[in-house]
Amino acid sequence: MRKPVACASALCRLVLAFAAATCFLPLTPRAEVVKFDIVERTPAFAGRSFGAVGSFERITAKATIALDPKDDRNAVIVDLAQAPRIADGRVEASADVVILRPTDPTRGNRTLFVEVVNRGRKLAPTLFDDSPQPGASRAEAPEDAGLGFLPGQGYTVVWVGWQGDIASKLPGVMALSVPVLAGITGPAREEVVFDNTINPARTTLTWPAADPPNLNVTVRAAWADTRQTPPELAAKLVDPVTVEISRPDGFDAGALYEITYSARDPAPLGMGFAAVRDIATFLRRDTTPANPLLNGLQPSVDRAIGFGISQSGRFLRDFLYLGFNEDERGRMVFDALMPHVAGTRRMATNMRFGLPGRVPRHPQDPGWMADLFPFTYVTLTDPLSGRTDGLLRRCALSATCPKVMQTDTELEWWSSHASLLVTDLSGNQLDLPDNVRAYMIAGTPHFAEPGDHMRTDNKALALPQNPMHAGAPMRALLTDLQSWITDGVPPPSNRVPMRAHGTLVTAEGAVPSDIPGLPYRAQYLPTVFSDQSVLPPKEIGRYPVFVPKTDGDGNVIAGVHMPAIAVPRATYTGWNPRAVGYGPTALYPLQGAVVPFAPTEAARKEAHDPRPSIDARYNDNEAYVEAVRKEAARAVAERLLLPEDAERSVEAARNGTLARLGE
């Protein structure tokens, strides 16, 4: 535990005693957070120092929020008015909170960096700091900080548990405890792809089944196929949240099973948005001694960035869309939002029997509640629903729109209809607002661990697994975002495929079809508008979806190109088909592929590979290193790579680890 601060005077001891006591007292009734209990306060990273910022401390806490259902800013939360209330008529919830802050707050950069956790997990350190898991989540040993980028920049990093349908007592999992609407029942639907041949197989429901459960299951080889109920297909409840499915013959490991049932005891999961809003506001603005970031009479931060990866990136898009960037006093919560690998999806959270942990993946339902209009930040009229809307529409009304930097890997343009970010609903070029930037990190899968290598051990993948980690460009882009909100320096222009540039095209012909070992079948996840009020949902129409155009090597033309992609030794894709036996008509979720170039011209000709060989591209390794050096310098000049990452790229090229093609 952290040693107490020594006090020489009686007045000092009195002030510290008062501050310690008030950390456990309720705050004023109007406060967004009514109680902030510090569970532990201890040195982080075993006292490791980060340059001029120095050492860090880790604060673990429980924050209690209380929401007035009559407040217009809370009324958007589904079922909040039906939830059990405390004595004053408000609805209470409790969130797990972890804070990493400079031990000397005057050395920080005064920016609150709030990562919305992904399924209760902390992922930002793995992305930005190249920190290994599980140490990245613990922040105990010196090596848990990895490169130390976030602490070295002086950020006060905060994680907030927001998901009310998971348990926070699991190791390393942060969550939100919300009230239950006991006795309420209703229809629910879930989909599962087992990717194995276990029979019978079990899956876990998001919500407990009611009595009677009205449990039904169908199967099909792909989402577009007709639902089937062969005689040997059966489902039974093992317990209220566990279903055992007897699987029929004739379907492979990648078959799609759709489960419908009567669920019970929903919860107002939309309170998770309010928890992030209110805790960020409290830490940024509260001037009572209960705020652990208080430094003197004011908090040690005066601006805030909201960040989220994948599920939590989708959370941020919904957070913005639903109006939660305005706090209960009408103030802006986050100066900037940085949703990462969210595509143009949102969440199936703010609804009765929501499914925040579920997202459709090829071959699942592309009309799921996470894939609803609006898709982009520009206000448009949807020809299918007749609605006019956009992600910035609500915040524009309250003058609380943040700067937005949306970053996606290449995969989202194949599996999360990211093209709808920059096209209208007729498929035409769409320019983003001035306060929004979008970047596609070329040649990358959804999320790769730092230090990964090309792998071939996943039998469900048709191609070797793409190992490209997006940490280097993300560090540069976060630096650009910080400059944008601190000094008003605009970040680099958008780096995404565009219809106007000819780099965003229909799937047919987008990738060469003559590259050996790269079977391209124009597969991608379509976007469907369907009637979700009936089970199964009824398709009404589809939106046009486009994919990135590639060069003759099969590498995408547009986007942010890391040195390993700009000076390639392989084709790197954001997509990877499912293997035979695992639903080969669809893409495997989250993974890209890598197909190395032939080492020599003789090997290239023998394989009938149209891509020039490595020998033909680079006379020797020094020529390759020099090409990497030039591309890295270009990226630094364009503010898409930091100088220290440029140096790392050159060194990795020299020692043969930049392309990460080894086992």
XYZ file of C-alpha atoms in Angstrom:
663
model
C 0.000 0.000 0.000
C 1.061 3.582 -0.557
C 2.731 5.169 2.474
C 0.799 8.055 4.052
C 2.086 11.557 3.438
C 3.947 12.977 6.436
C 2.405 16.101 7.978
C 4.355 18.418 10.195
C 1.571 20.772 11.228
C -1.700 20.217 13.049
C -3.547 22.059 10.289
C -2.088 19.761 7.651
C -3.132 16.687 9.668
C -6.648 18.088 10.031
C -6.993 18.731 6.288
C -5.799 15.209 5.433
C -8.154 13.653 7.953
C -11.081 15.606 6.525
C -10.169 14.614 2.955
C -9.866 10.929 3.881
C -13.210 10.954 5.657
C -15.079 12.664 2.838
C -13.913 10.054 0.312
C -16.486 7.758 1.923
C -19.295 10.283 2.420
C -22.175 10.897 0.020
C -21.666 13.872 -2.254
C -24.109 16.745 -2.680
C -27.532 15.691 -3.993
C -26.978 17.464 -7.343
C -23.681 15.711 -8.012
C -23.489 13.295 -10.923
C -21.650 10.761 -8.719
C -23.205 10.334 -5.262
C -20.433 8.231 -3.731
C -16.832 7.471 -4.664
C -15.280 4.770 -2.471
C -11.533 4.225 -2.827
C -10.774 0.537 -2.333
C -6.998 0.655 -2.837
C -4.315 3.231 -3.546
C -0.881 1.865 -4.407
C 2.232 2.604 -6.518
C 1.939 1.479 -10.141
C 4.565 -0.377 -12.154
C 6.633 -0.976 -8.993
C 7.620 2.699 -8.947
C 8.959 2.796 -12.546
C 9.614 6.373 -13.612
C 8.600 7.786 -16.998
C 10.909 10.645 -17.918
C 9.795 14.076 -16.799
C 6.400 12.728 -15.685
C 7.916 10.495 -13.025
C 6.132 7.604 -11.301
C 2.440 6.661 -11.208
C -0.080 5.477 -8.669
C -3.016 3.122 -9.185
C -6.369 3.904 -7.575
C -9.077 1.243 -7.441
C -12.555 2.460 -6.577
C -16.316 1.964 -6.668
C -18.404 4.845 -7.986
C -22.126 5.083 -7.296
C -24.334 7.095 -9.614
C -27.990 8.008 -9.066
C -30.130 9.005 -12.043
C -33.361 10.954 -12.073
C -35.616 9.307 -14.682
C -37.444 12.627 -15.117
C -34.291 14.414 -16.271
C -34.497 14.771 -20.052
C -30.836 13.781 -20.344
C -31.614 10.430 -18.692
C -35.040 9.808 -20.220
C -33.434 8.222 -23.293
C -32.379 5.211 -21.158
C -34.785 2.360 -21.877
C -36.584 0.985 -18.780
C -35.005 3.536 -16.418
C -38.454 4.761 -15.365
C -39.501 1.163 -14.561
C -36.389 0.351 -12.514
C -36.396 0.087 -8.695
C -35.601 3.407 -7.022
C -33.912 4.609 -3.875
C -35.707 6.811 -1.310
C -35.331 10.082 -3.239
C -36.838 8.590 -6.408
C -33.613 8.115 -8.335
C -32.186 4.902 -9.806
C -28.803 3.821 -8.485
C -25.941 1.840 -10.047
C -22.357 1.090 -8.993
C -19.357 0.995 -11.360
C -15.854 -0.427 -11.033
C -13.237 2.280 -11.597
C -9.446 2.096 -11.950
C -7.222 5.169 -12.275
C -3.551 5.510 -13.210
C -2.318 9.005 -12.419
C 1.082 10.687 -12.052
C 2.212 10.539 -8.431
C 3.024 14.237 -8.808
C -0.061 15.504 -10.671
C 1.694 18.728 -11.658
C 3.850 16.657 -14.026
C 0.881 15.299 -15.996
C -0.442 16.665 -19.294
C -3.785 17.625 -17.694
C -5.701 15.275 -20.017
C -8.058 12.610 -18.697
C -7.845 9.561 -20.983
C -10.911 7.402 -20.335
C -10.904 3.949 -21.854
C -14.355 2.382 -21.979
C -13.489 -1.228 -21.179
C -14.109 -4.021 -23.704
C -16.198 -6.768 -22.107
C -14.752 -5.579 -18.820
C -11.131 -5.733 -20.068
C -8.465 -3.028 -20.383
C -7.029 -3.029 -23.915
C -5.534 0.441 -24.400
C -2.165 -0.468 -22.800
C -1.779 -3.393 -25.211
C -2.515 -1.155 -28.196
C -0.665 2.036 -27.273
C 2.086 0.716 -24.993
C 2.701 -2.729 -26.541
C 2.108 -4.022 -23.018
C 1.736 -7.791 -22.584
C -1.447 -9.201 -21.058
C -2.381 -9.909 -18.323
C 0.255 -7.587 -16.876
C -1.108 -4.651 -18.864
C -4.319 -4.889 -16.850
C -2.562 -5.216 -13.489
C -0.021 -2.361 -13.834
C 2.099 -3.853 -11.057
C 5.520 -4.802 -12.467
C 7.767 -2.363 -14.392
C 7.370 -4.390 -17.594
C 3.563 -4.102 -17.370
C 3.929 -0.592 -18.821
C 5.542 -1.917 -22.006
C 6.910 0.986 -24.031
C 5.405 3.372 -21.497
C 3.829 5.634 -24.118
C 0.641 6.607 -22.252
C 2.342 7.260 -18.903
C 5.283 8.911 -20.640
C 2.898 11.404 -22.234
C 1.515 12.260 -18.800
C -2.051 11.017 -19.273
C -4.261 10.305 -16.309
C -5.799 7.043 -17.515
C -9.196 5.910 -16.257
C -11.154 2.718 -16.844
C -14.880 2.577 -16.111
C -17.014 -0.551 -15.893
C -20.207 0.069 -17.845
C -21.589 -3.327 -18.883
C -24.458 -4.377 -16.641
C -24.876 -7.929 -17.897
C -21.486 -9.283 -16.786
C -20.043 -10.043 -13.343
C -17.361 -7.695 -11.993
C -16.033 -10.320 -9.568
C -14.281 -12.230 -12.351
C -10.479 -11.690 -12.374
C -9.561 -8.581 -14.322
C -13.162 -7.801 -15.289
C -14.736 -4.408 -14.610
C -18.506 -4.016 -14.740
C -21.561 -2.039 -13.669
C -24.045 -3.254 -11.076
C -27.538 -2.213 -12.171
C -31.023 -2.874 -10.761
C -33.104 -5.731 -12.144
C -36.686 -5.432 -13.358
C -37.777 -8.640 -11.674
C -40.697 -10.528 -13.142
C -40.731 -8.808 -16.535
C -40.537 -11.192 -19.497
C -40.218 -10.783 -23.237
C -38.852 -12.274 -26.474
C -35.108 -12.617 -27.004
C -32.944 -13.886 -29.856
C -29.316 -14.955 -30.047
C -27.047 -16.496 -32.683
C -24.074 -18.798 -32.275
C -21.437 -20.366 -34.525
C -19.653 -23.098 -32.580
C -16.643 -23.573 -34.906
C -16.316 -27.145 -33.655
C -18.087 -30.466 -34.117
C -18.920 -31.131 -30.458
C -22.339 -32.727 -30.214
C -24.328 -31.852 -28.226
C -22.868 -28.359 -27.774
C -23.610 -25.771 -25.129
C -23.928 -21.999 -25.264
C -24.703 -19.305 -22.699
C -27.706 -17.009 -23.000
C -27.351 -13.316 -22.199
C -30.578 -13.314 -20.178
C -32.149 -16.037 -18.008
C -34.980 -17.942 -19.645
C -38.499 -17.422 -18.351
C -40.901 -20.170 -17.338
C -42.082 -21.376 -19.787
C -38.962 -20.659 -21.865
C -40.598 -21.054 -25.305
C -37.213 -22.232 -26.514
C -36.690 -22.769 -30.246
C -33.637 -23.290 -32.432
C -32.988 -23.301 -36.173
C -29.882 -24.092 -38.214
C -28.541 -23.074 -41.618
C -25.227 -23.212 -43.409
C -25.171 -19.456 -44.011
C -27.257 -16.457 -42.985
C -28.817 -16.047 -46.443
C -30.067 -19.654 -46.430
C -33.521 -20.739 -45.313
C -33.801 -21.567 -41.613
C -34.106 -25.306 -41.065
C -35.444 -27.499 -38.263
C -34.378 -31.077 -39.119
C -35.770 -33.804 -36.832
C -32.471 -34.423 -35.026
C -32.064 -30.718 -34.132
C -33.110 -30.078 -30.544
C -32.459 -27.608 -27.740
C -32.933 -27.884 -23.998
C -32.172 -25.744 -20.980
C -29.472 -27.069 -18.668
C -30.082 -24.127 -16.341
C -31.758 -20.740 -16.888
C -28.802 -19.372 -18.897
C -27.313 -22.505 -20.481
C -28.700 -24.143 -23.615
C -27.627 -27.525 -24.914
C -28.131 -28.051 -28.635
C -28.228 -31.441 -30.323
C -26.701 -30.803 -33.727
C -27.993 -32.450 -36.898
C -25.967 -34.181 -39.590
C -25.258 -32.352 -42.820
C -23.961 -29.118 -41.278
C -20.306 -28.293 -40.731
C -18.562 -26.643 -37.778
C -19.393 -23.162 -39.084
C -23.171 -23.598 -39.232
C -25.327 -20.814 -37.835
C -27.703 -21.650 -34.963
C -30.413 -19.137 -34.108
C -32.036 -19.361 -30.680
C -35.284 -17.647 -29.742
C -36.748 -17.800 -26.241
C -38.718 -15.957 -23.602
C -36.314 -14.077 -21.332
C -36.903 -12.629 -17.881
C -35.551 -10.007 -15.484
C -34.146 -7.357 -17.838
C -32.046 -4.433 -16.609
C -31.696 -0.832 -17.818
C -28.339 -1.445 -19.500
C -28.362 2.062 -20.948
C -27.269 3.218 -17.480
C -23.778 2.251 -18.646
C -23.718 5.330 -20.872
C -24.681 7.512 -17.917
C -22.007 5.870 -15.740
C -19.248 6.833 -18.181
C -20.726 10.316 -18.558
C -21.062 10.968 -14.849
C -17.769 9.441 -13.674
C -15.781 11.281 -16.347
C -17.535 14.518 -15.394
C -16.916 13.919 -11.687
C -13.192 13.268 -12.127
C -12.787 16.182 -14.486
C -14.861 18.813 -12.706
C -15.739 17.933 -9.091
C -13.972 20.140 -6.538
C -14.945 18.293 -3.347
C -12.343 16.253 -1.433
C -14.084 13.076 -2.655
C -12.465 13.530 -6.078
C -9.154 11.610 -6.017
C -7.832 13.805 -8.832
C -8.168 16.963 -6.775
C -4.906 18.893 -6.629
C -5.334 21.800 -4.287
C -8.703 23.379 -5.016
C -9.074 22.095 -8.583
C -8.830 18.717 -10.384
C -5.449 17.981 -11.970
C -7.116 17.514 -15.389
C -9.028 20.035 -17.459
C -9.728 18.176 -20.716
C -10.848 14.637 -21.541
C -10.561 12.053 -24.316
C -12.922 9.084 -24.549
C -11.392 5.983 -26.125
C -12.765 2.539 -26.904
C -11.742 -0.562 -28.855
C -14.196 -2.699 -30.849
C -17.207 -3.236 -28.551
C -16.311 -0.105 -26.594
C -15.631 1.810 -29.807
C -19.210 1.028 -30.787
C -20.189 2.148 -27.287
C -18.650 5.575 -27.956
C -20.533 5.979 -31.227
C -23.804 5.219 -29.408
C -22.736 7.398 -26.445
C -22.420 10.321 -28.849
C -25.566 9.497 -30.815
C -27.764 9.193 -27.709
C -26.643 12.582 -26.371
C -24.469 11.475 -23.451
C -21.626 13.852 -24.271
C -23.747 16.432 -22.486
C -23.682 15.997 -18.713
C -26.625 16.652 -16.386
C -25.639 20.310 -16.133
C -25.397 20.839 -19.878
C -21.583 20.742 -20.063
C -19.427 18.864 -22.561
C -18.096 15.579 -21.140
C -15.335 14.658 -23.618
C -13.430 17.171 -25.712
C -12.609 14.328 -28.080
C -13.777 10.795 -28.815
C -11.575 8.132 -30.399
C -13.614 5.048 -31.349
C -11.281 2.343 -32.649
C -12.248 -0.618 -34.885
C -15.976 0.103 -34.624
C -16.760 0.461 -38.321
C -20.188 2.024 -38.725
C -21.771 -0.067 -36.008
C -23.348 0.980 -32.724
C -24.754 -1.261 -29.975
C -27.720 -3.431 -29.039
C -27.498 -2.074 -25.470
C -30.113 0.606 -24.838
C -33.080 -1.704 -25.317
C -35.041 -4.229 -23.282
C -33.102 -7.495 -23.157
C -30.148 -5.769 -24.775
C -27.139 -7.695 -26.046
C -24.076 -5.478 -25.504
C -21.732 -8.454 -25.791
C -23.148 -9.632 -29.117
C -22.271 -8.315 -32.554
C -23.098 -9.953 -35.878
C -20.139 -11.423 -37.666
C -20.132 -13.009 -41.065
C -22.176 -15.270 -41.484
C -24.549 -13.898 -38.847
C -27.507 -11.521 -39.216
C -26.360 -8.256 -40.889
C -29.604 -6.590 -39.818
C -28.895 -6.983 -36.087
C -29.678 -4.116 -33.699
C -25.996 -3.116 -33.698
C -26.222 -2.268 -37.402
C -28.987 0.305 -37.521
C -29.120 3.708 -39.212
C -27.578 6.253 -38.672
C -24.145 5.014 -39.678
C -22.127 8.194 -40.059
C -21.613 11.609 -38.475
C -23.383 13.503 -41.261
C -27.157 13.885 -40.982
C -28.853 11.936 -43.789
C -32.329 10.730 -44.695
C -32.673 6.953 -44.794
C -34.673 5.857 -47.865
C -35.613 2.555 -46.202
C -36.919 3.791 -42.851
C -37.759 7.361 -43.871
C -35.856 8.711 -40.850
C -33.501 11.687 -40.880
C -30.628 11.368 -38.424
C -26.868 11.394 -37.807
C -24.443 10.632 -34.995
C -23.824 14.345 -34.316
C -27.436 15.464 -34.448
C -28.120 15.525 -30.693
C -24.831 17.041 -29.590
C -25.222 19.769 -32.221
C -28.458 20.859 -30.520
C -26.674 21.296 -27.166
C -23.328 22.581 -28.543
C -21.529 19.608 -26.955
C -20.082 17.954 -30.058
C -16.506 16.767 -29.463
C -13.657 16.382 -31.882
C -13.940 12.851 -33.289
C -11.081 10.733 -34.576
C -12.389 7.378 -35.795
C -9.725 4.777 -36.480
C -10.379 1.424 -38.104
C -8.222 -1.411 -39.265
C -8.724 -2.773 -42.749
C -10.974 -5.539 -41.456
C -13.831 -3.133 -40.628
C -14.162 -2.247 -44.299
C -14.961 -5.889 -45.026
C -16.805 -6.981 -41.894
C -18.337 -3.838 -40.326
C -19.554 -1.889 -43.408
C -17.116 0.962 -42.716
C -17.759 2.346 -46.209
C -21.022 3.834 -44.893
C -18.852 6.269 -42.942
C -17.937 8.088 -46.170
C -20.828 7.337 -48.524
C -24.435 8.401 -48.487
C -27.173 5.769 -48.553
C -27.150 5.709 -52.344
C -23.453 4.914 -52.410
C -22.148 8.366 -53.359
C -19.089 10.134 -51.946
C -19.757 11.769 -48.557
C -17.452 14.346 -46.973
C -17.100 14.250 -43.188
C -17.681 17.321 -40.972
C -14.702 19.490 -40.002
C -14.674 18.137 -36.438
C -14.357 14.513 -37.621
C -11.348 12.634 -38.953
C -11.288 9.029 -40.164
C -8.315 6.740 -40.712
C -8.018 3.184 -42.014
C -4.825 1.421 -40.945
C -4.039 -0.582 -44.050
C -3.167 -4.250 -43.988
C -4.286 -4.897 -40.417
C -6.726 -7.291 -38.751
C -9.199 -6.248 -36.069
C -6.760 -6.488 -33.165
C -3.365 -8.179 -33.085
C -1.133 -8.514 -30.047
C 2.269 -6.816 -30.198
C 4.984 -9.238 -31.268
C 2.591 -11.623 -33.026
C 3.867 -13.711 -35.940
C 2.133 -15.264 -38.906
C 0.224 -18.287 -37.565
C -1.313 -21.285 -39.266
C -2.670 -23.193 -36.252
C -6.295 -22.022 -36.487
C -8.013 -24.744 -38.511
C -11.044 -22.544 -39.145
C -8.934 -20.034 -41.137
C -8.373 -20.670 -44.839
C -5.191 -18.563 -44.879
C -2.313 -17.800 -42.492
C -3.257 -15.272 -39.817
C -2.277 -11.620 -40.291
C -0.039 -10.534 -37.358
C 0.110 -6.776 -37.989
C -0.186 -4.764 -34.754
C -1.539 -1.211 -35.126
C 0.243 0.331 -32.134
C 2.686 2.593 -33.997
C 0.173 4.546 -36.107
C -2.250 4.700 -33.179
C 0.399 6.365 -31.009
C 0.926 8.988 -33.706
C -2.796 9.577 -34.175
C -3.411 9.965 -30.446
C -0.593 12.523 -30.371
C -2.321 14.357 -33.221
C -5.637 14.241 -31.367
C -4.016 15.646 -28.229
C -2.582 18.538 -30.253
C -6.009 19.129 -31.806
C -7.786 19.610 -28.477
C -4.883 21.286 -26.671
C -3.367 23.633 -29.240
C -5.970 23.687 -31.998
C -3.623 22.034 -34.501
C -5.769 20.052 -36.968
C -4.721 16.412 -37.429
C -3.727 14.965 -40.807
C -6.444 14.788 -43.434
C -8.655 11.714 -43.656
C -6.865 8.550 -44.742
C -9.641 6.228 -45.863
C -10.796 4.716 -49.154
C -13.102 7.086 -51.025
C -15.472 6.785 -53.967
C -14.171 10.080 -55.365
C -10.608 8.718 -55.433
C -11.504 5.379 -56.995
C -10.165 3.560 -53.934
C -13.583 2.493 -52.593
C -15.206 0.064 -55.003
C -17.685 -2.762 -55.341
C -16.391 -6.083 -54.043
C -16.241 -7.732 -57.454
C -12.745 -7.132 -58.819
C -11.486 -5.200 -55.796
C -8.675 -7.735 -55.244
C -6.655 -9.563 -57.938
C -7.945 -13.074 -58.518
C -4.701 -14.513 -59.894
C -2.525 -14.474 -56.752
C -1.657 -18.052 -55.729
C -2.788 -18.861 -52.224
C -5.144 -15.864 -52.029
C -8.647 -17.097 -52.881
C -10.800 -14.015 -53.349
C -14.555 -14.525 -53.707
C -15.806 -10.953 -53.133
C -16.980 -11.898 -49.637
C -18.015 -9.157 -47.218
C -20.708 -8.481 -44.633
C -23.714 -6.784 -46.242
C -25.863 -4.193 -44.471
C -29.567 -4.918 -44.078
C -32.514 -2.963 -42.767
C -35.023 -5.340 -41.212
C -38.130 -5.317 -39.084
C -36.848 -6.355 -35.645
C -40.311 -6.323 -34.074
C -41.021 -9.826 -35.393
C -39.147 -13.082 -34.854
C -37.379 -13.939 -37.000
C -36.748 -10.403 -38.305
C -38.056 -9.600 -41.767
C -35.662 -8.052 -44.276
C -36.944 -4.823 -45.828
C -33.989 -3.628 -47.861
C -30.212 -3.274 -48.160
C -27.718 -0.434 -48.189
C -24.833 -0.286 -50.677
C -21.520 -1.403 -49.174
C -18.110 -0.957 -50.769
C -14.633 -2.310 -50.024
C -11.073 -0.969 -50.444
C -9.399 -1.235 -53.843
C -6.051 -3.036 -53.828
C -2.952 -2.814 -55.986
C -1.516 -5.663 -58.035
C 0.024 -7.173 -54.889
C -3.389 -7.385 -53.192
C -2.471 -4.657 -50.678
C -4.981 -1.819 -50.259
C -4.123 1.487 -51.900
C -5.721 3.945 -49.469
C -5.270 4.381 -45.740
C -2.415 4.761 -43.294
C 0.436 2.516 -44.405
C 2.862 1.287 -41.771
C 6.414 0.739 -43.082
C 5.854 -3.043 -43.221
C 2.889 -2.444 -45.550
C 4.414 0.434 -47.523
C 7.564 -1.633 -48.156
C 5.954 -5.073 -48.335
C 7.307 -8.574 -48.352
C 3.829 -10.078 -48.471
C 0.193 -9.391 -49.185
C -1.603 -8.338 -45.994
C -5.386 -8.356 -45.954
C -8.044 -7.378 -43.453
C -10.120 -10.432 -44.409
C -9.611 -14.176 -44.145
C -12.101 -16.736 -45.495
C -13.384 -19.589 -43.399
C -11.762 -22.901 -44.193
C -13.567 -25.881 -45.710
C -15.533 -27.538 -42.924
C -16.045 -24.226 -41.101
C -18.569 -22.432 -43.317
C -16.355 -21.509 -46.295
C -18.959 -19.209 -47.876
C -18.252 -16.626 -45.168
C -15.334 -14.672 -43.710
C -13.780 -15.698 -40.421
C -14.432 -13.050 -37.736
C -11.813 -10.458 -36.764
C -8.854 -11.980 -38.636
C -6.920 -10.906 -41.702
C -4.555 -12.940 -43.848
C -0.951 -12.848 -44.996
C 0.463 -14.408 -48.177
C 4.260 -13.941 -48.482
C 5.911 -12.958 -51.757
C 8.114 -15.501 -53.468
C 11.718 -15.087 -52.292
C 13.218 -15.345 -55.796
C 12.126 -14.824 -59.390
C 12.583 -18.537 -60.060
C 10.204 -19.416 -57.229
C 7.748 -16.767 -58.419
C 7.657 -18.160 -61.955
C 7.274 -21.707 -60.707
C 4.251 -20.643 -58.644
C 2.830 -18.499 -61.487
C 2.705 -15.608 -59.039
C 2.125 -12.198 -60.719
C 3.616 -10.362 -57.718
C 7.315 -9.464 -58.104
C 9.593 -11.506 -55.858
C 11.467 -10.116 -52.884
C 14.735 -10.341 -54.816
C 13.225 -8.329 -57.674
C 12.009 -5.623 -55.299
C 15.089 -5.257 -53.108
C 18.607 -6.016 -54.282
C 19.646 -7.000 -50.780
C 18.633 -6.467 -47.173
C 20.327 -3.065 -47.021
C 18.199 -1.918 -49.954
C 15.120 -3.123 -48.092
C 16.201 -1.317 -44.920
C 16.798 1.882 -46.869
C 13.329 1.655 -48.444
C 11.834 1.236 -44.973
C 13.847 4.236 -43.752
C 12.431 6.453 -46.519
C 8.839 5.342 -45.940
C 9.182 5.814 -42.193
C 10.541 9.342 -42.722
C 7.604 10.109 -45.017
C 5.137 8.881 -42.402
C 6.811 11.008 -39.715
C 6.583 14.075 -41.969
C 2.865 13.381 -42.449
C 2.426 12.977 -38.653
C 1.306 9.373 -39.060
C 4.326 7.893 -37.276
C 6.339 9.143 -34.319
C 10.120 9.516 -34.736
C 10.809 6.855 -32.114
C 8.540 4.400 -33.948
C 10.286 5.231 -37.211
C 13.566 4.235 -35.588
C 12.009 1.008 -34.294
C 10.756 0.202 -37.801
C 14.189 0.639 -39.344
C 15.793 -1.526 -36.671
C 13.104 -4.198 -37.112
C 13.719 -4.190 -40.870
C 17.416 -4.633 -40.240
C 16.960 -7.618 -37.904
C 14.211 -9.249 -39.970
C 11.274 -8.790 -37.574
C 9.366 -5.970 -39.298
C 7.310 -8.215 -41.589
C 6.678 -10.761 -38.787
C 6.538 -13.687 -41.204
C 8.514 -16.088 -39.032
C 6.994 -18.709 -36.758
